[in-house]
GROMACS .gro file of C-alpha atoms in nm:
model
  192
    1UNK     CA    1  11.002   4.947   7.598
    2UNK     CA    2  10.995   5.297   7.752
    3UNK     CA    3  11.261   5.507   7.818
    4UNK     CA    4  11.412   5.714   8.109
    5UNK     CA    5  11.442   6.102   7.998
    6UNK     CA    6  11.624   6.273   8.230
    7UNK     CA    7  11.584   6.669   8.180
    8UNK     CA    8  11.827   6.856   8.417
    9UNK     CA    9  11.923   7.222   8.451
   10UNK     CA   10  12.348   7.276   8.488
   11UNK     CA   11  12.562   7.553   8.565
   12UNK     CA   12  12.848   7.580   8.303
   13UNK     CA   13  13.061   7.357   8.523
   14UNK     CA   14  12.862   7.111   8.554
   15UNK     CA   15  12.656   7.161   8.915
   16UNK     CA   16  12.287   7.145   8.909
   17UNK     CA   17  12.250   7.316   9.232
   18UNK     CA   18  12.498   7.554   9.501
   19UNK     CA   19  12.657   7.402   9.759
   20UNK     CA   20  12.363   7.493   9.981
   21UNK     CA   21  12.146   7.380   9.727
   22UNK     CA   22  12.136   7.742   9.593
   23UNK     CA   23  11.921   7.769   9.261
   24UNK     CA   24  11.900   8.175   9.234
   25UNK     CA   25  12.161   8.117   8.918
   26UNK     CA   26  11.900   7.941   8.665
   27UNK     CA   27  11.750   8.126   8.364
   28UNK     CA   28  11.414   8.148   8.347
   29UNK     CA   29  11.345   8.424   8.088
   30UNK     CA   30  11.314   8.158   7.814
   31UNK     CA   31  11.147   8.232   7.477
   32UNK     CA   32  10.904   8.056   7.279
   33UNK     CA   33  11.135   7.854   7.093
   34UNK     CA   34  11.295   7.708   7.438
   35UNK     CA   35  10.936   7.689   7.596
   36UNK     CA   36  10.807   7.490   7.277
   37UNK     CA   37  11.143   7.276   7.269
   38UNK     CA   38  11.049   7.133   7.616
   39UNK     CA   39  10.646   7.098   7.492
   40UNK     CA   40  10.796   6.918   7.226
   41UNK     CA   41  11.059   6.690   7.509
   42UNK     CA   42  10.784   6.617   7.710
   43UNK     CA   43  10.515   6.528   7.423
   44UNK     CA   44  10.668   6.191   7.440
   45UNK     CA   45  10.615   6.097   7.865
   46UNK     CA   46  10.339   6.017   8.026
   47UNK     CA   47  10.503   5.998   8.370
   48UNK     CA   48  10.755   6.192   8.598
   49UNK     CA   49  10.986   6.087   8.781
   50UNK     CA   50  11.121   6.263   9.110
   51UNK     CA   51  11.288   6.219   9.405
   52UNK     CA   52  11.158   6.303   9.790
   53UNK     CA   53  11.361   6.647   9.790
   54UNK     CA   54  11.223   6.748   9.534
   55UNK     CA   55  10.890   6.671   9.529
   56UNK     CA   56  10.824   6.835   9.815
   57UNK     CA   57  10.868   7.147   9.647
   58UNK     CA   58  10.806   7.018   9.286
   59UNK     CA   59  10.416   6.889   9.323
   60UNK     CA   60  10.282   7.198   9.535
   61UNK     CA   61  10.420   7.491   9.311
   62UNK     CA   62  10.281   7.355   9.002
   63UNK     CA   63   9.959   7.302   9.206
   64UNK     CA   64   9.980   7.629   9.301
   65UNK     CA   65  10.055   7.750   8.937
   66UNK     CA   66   9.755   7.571   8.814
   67UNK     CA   67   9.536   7.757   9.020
   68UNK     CA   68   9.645   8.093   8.929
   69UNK     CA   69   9.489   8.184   8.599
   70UNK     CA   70   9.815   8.400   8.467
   71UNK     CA   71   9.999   8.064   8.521
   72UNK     CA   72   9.745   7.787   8.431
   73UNK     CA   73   9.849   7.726   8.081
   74UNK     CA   74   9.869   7.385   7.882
   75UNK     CA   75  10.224   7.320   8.041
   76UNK     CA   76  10.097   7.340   8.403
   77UNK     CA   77   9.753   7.142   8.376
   78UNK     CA   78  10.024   6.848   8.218
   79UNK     CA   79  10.271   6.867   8.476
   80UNK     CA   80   9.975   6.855   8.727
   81UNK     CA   81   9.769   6.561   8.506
   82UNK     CA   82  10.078   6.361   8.461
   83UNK     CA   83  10.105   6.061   8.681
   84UNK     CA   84  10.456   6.083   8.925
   85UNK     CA   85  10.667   5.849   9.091
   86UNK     CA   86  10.827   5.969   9.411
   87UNK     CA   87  11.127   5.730   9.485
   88UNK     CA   88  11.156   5.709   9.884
   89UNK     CA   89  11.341   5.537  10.146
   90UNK     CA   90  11.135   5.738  10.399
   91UNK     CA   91  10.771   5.826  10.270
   92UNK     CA   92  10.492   5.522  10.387
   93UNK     CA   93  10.231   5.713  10.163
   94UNK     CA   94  10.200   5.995   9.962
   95UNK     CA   95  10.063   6.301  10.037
   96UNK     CA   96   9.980   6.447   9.678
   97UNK     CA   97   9.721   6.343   9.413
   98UNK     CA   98   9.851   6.101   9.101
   99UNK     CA   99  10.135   5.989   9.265
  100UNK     CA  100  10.227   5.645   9.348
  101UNK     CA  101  10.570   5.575   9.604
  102UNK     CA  102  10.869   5.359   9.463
  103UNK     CA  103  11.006   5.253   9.799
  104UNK     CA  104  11.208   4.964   9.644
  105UNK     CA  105  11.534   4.885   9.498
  106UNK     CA  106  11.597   5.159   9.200
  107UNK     CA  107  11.684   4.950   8.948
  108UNK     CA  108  11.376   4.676   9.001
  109UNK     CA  109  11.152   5.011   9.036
  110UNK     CA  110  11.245   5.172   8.696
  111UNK     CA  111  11.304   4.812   8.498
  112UNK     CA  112  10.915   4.721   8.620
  113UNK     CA  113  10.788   5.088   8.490
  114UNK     CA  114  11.009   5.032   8.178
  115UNK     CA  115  10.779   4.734   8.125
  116UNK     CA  116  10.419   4.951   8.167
  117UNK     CA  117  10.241   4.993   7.885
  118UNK     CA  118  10.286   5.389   7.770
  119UNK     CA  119  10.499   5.686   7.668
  120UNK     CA  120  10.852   5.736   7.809
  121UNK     CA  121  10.964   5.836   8.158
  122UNK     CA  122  11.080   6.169   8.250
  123UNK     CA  123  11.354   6.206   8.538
  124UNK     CA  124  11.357   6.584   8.689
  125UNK     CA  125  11.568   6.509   9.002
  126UNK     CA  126  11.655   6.564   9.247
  127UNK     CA  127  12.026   6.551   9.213
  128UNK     CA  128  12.105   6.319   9.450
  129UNK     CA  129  11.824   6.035   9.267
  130UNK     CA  130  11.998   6.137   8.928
  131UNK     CA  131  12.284   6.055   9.067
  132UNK     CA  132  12.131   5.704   9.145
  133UNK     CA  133  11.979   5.647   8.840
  134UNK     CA  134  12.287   5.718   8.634
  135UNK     CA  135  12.538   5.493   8.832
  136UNK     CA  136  12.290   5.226   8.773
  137UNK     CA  137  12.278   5.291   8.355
  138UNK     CA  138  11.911   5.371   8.385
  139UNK     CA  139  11.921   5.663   8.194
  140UNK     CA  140  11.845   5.636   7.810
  141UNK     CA  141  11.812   5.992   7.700
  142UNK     CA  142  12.009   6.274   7.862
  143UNK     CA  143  11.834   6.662   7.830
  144UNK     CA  144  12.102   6.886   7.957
  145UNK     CA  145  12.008   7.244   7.988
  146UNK     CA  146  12.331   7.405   8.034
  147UNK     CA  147  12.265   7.775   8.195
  148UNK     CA  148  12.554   8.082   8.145
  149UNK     CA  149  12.722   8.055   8.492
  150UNK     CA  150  12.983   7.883   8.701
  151UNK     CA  151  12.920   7.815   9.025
  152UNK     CA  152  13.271   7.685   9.105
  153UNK     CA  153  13.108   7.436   9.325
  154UNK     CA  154  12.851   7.244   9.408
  155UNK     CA  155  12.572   6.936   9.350
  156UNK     CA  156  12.695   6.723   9.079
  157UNK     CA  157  12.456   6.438   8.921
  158UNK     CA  158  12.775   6.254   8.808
  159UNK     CA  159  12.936   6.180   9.186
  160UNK     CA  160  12.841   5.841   9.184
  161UNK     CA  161  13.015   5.721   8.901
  162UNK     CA  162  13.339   5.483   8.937
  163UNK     CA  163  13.429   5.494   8.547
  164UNK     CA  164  13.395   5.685   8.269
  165UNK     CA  165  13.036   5.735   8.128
  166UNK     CA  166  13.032   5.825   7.710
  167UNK     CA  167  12.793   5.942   7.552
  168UNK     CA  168  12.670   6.035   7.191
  169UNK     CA  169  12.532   6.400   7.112
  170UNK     CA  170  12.186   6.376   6.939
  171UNK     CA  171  12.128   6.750   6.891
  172UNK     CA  172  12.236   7.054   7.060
  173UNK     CA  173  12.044   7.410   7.080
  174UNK     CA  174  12.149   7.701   7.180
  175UNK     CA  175  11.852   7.959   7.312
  176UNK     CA  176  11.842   8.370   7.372
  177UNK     CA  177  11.835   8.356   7.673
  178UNK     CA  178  12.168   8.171   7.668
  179UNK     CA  179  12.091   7.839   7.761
  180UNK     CA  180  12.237   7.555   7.569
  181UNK     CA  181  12.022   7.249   7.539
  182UNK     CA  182  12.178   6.913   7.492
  183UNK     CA  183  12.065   6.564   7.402
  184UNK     CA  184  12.305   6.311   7.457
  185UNK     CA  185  12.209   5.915   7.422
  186UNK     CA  186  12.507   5.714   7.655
  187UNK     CA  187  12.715   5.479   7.447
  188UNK     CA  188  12.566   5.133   7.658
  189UNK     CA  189  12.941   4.949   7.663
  190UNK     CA  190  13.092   5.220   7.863
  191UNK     CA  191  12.819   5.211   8.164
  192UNK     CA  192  13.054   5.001   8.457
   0.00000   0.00000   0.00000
């Protein structure tokens, strides 16, 4: 069966976002050896999974990367290839390429692409559909990038949960640029 990766940028304290949605804080002056880790993280999907929010931005700048020859590089053409699932309450059809609208129940949605044929799953967000998807115990892999900054508040992907969610560290890696990458799998008997 596939999994559900989800890969998910943090503030020290936990937020994934301002607020006001504010993302000015993330680092982006990764090195090779973070670039190649998430080459390596995605090697293993063949579809992505994103929310409305986020899609909206999401699709269109890597579209826009992929036409713009100092960005077009392996990475881009495969987040533009890759097939997506935009999960919406709202959208009647899609208005991007290679995507395909899960307007359903979340849980039916992922269990059904679970069942596909293929590689894994890969969650990017938005916060508010991580949110979703780990209060249901959809999530089988957790890829944490943990950035060098409190925000003090804001968006947390864990505001749904009633009980305590455990989970088991796979690997952790820390980066130059001072992200910390962690991969945590959840311990299944502590999902309520």
């Amino acid at each position: 069966m596939r999994k559900v990766k989800l890969q998910m940028q943090l503030s020290l304290d936990g937020f994934v976002a301002g607020p006001n949605g504010e993302m000015d804080w993330l680092v982006w002056n990764w090195d090779d050896t973070l670039n190649q880790y998430v080459t390596d993280l995605t090697e293993s999907v063949d579809c992505i999974l994103l929310g409305r929010n986020l899609a909206q931005g999401f699709i269109p700048a890597w579209a826009s990367r992929a036409q713009n020859p100092e960005t077009a590089d392996a990475g881009t053409h495969k987040m533009n290839d890759l097939p997506k699932v935009v999960f919406s309450k709202t959208l009647d059809t899609a208005e991007w390429t290679n995507v395909t609208l899960a307007n359903g129940d979340i849980t039916e949605e992922v269990n059904q692409l679970k069942q596909l044929p293929g590689k894994d799953l890969i969650l990017y967000g938005g916060a508010e559909l991580a949110s979703s998807f780990i209060q249901r115990g959809l999530i089988d892999e957790y890829h944490l990038f943990i950035n060098p900054t409190a925000l003090g508040s804001g968006m947390t992907i864990f505001k749904k949960l009633t009980d305590r969610l455990s989970l088991n560290l796979i690997k952790s890696q820390s980066f130059s640029c001072g992200i910390v990458a962690l991969h945590y799998e959840p311990v299944r008997d502590s999902i309520a």
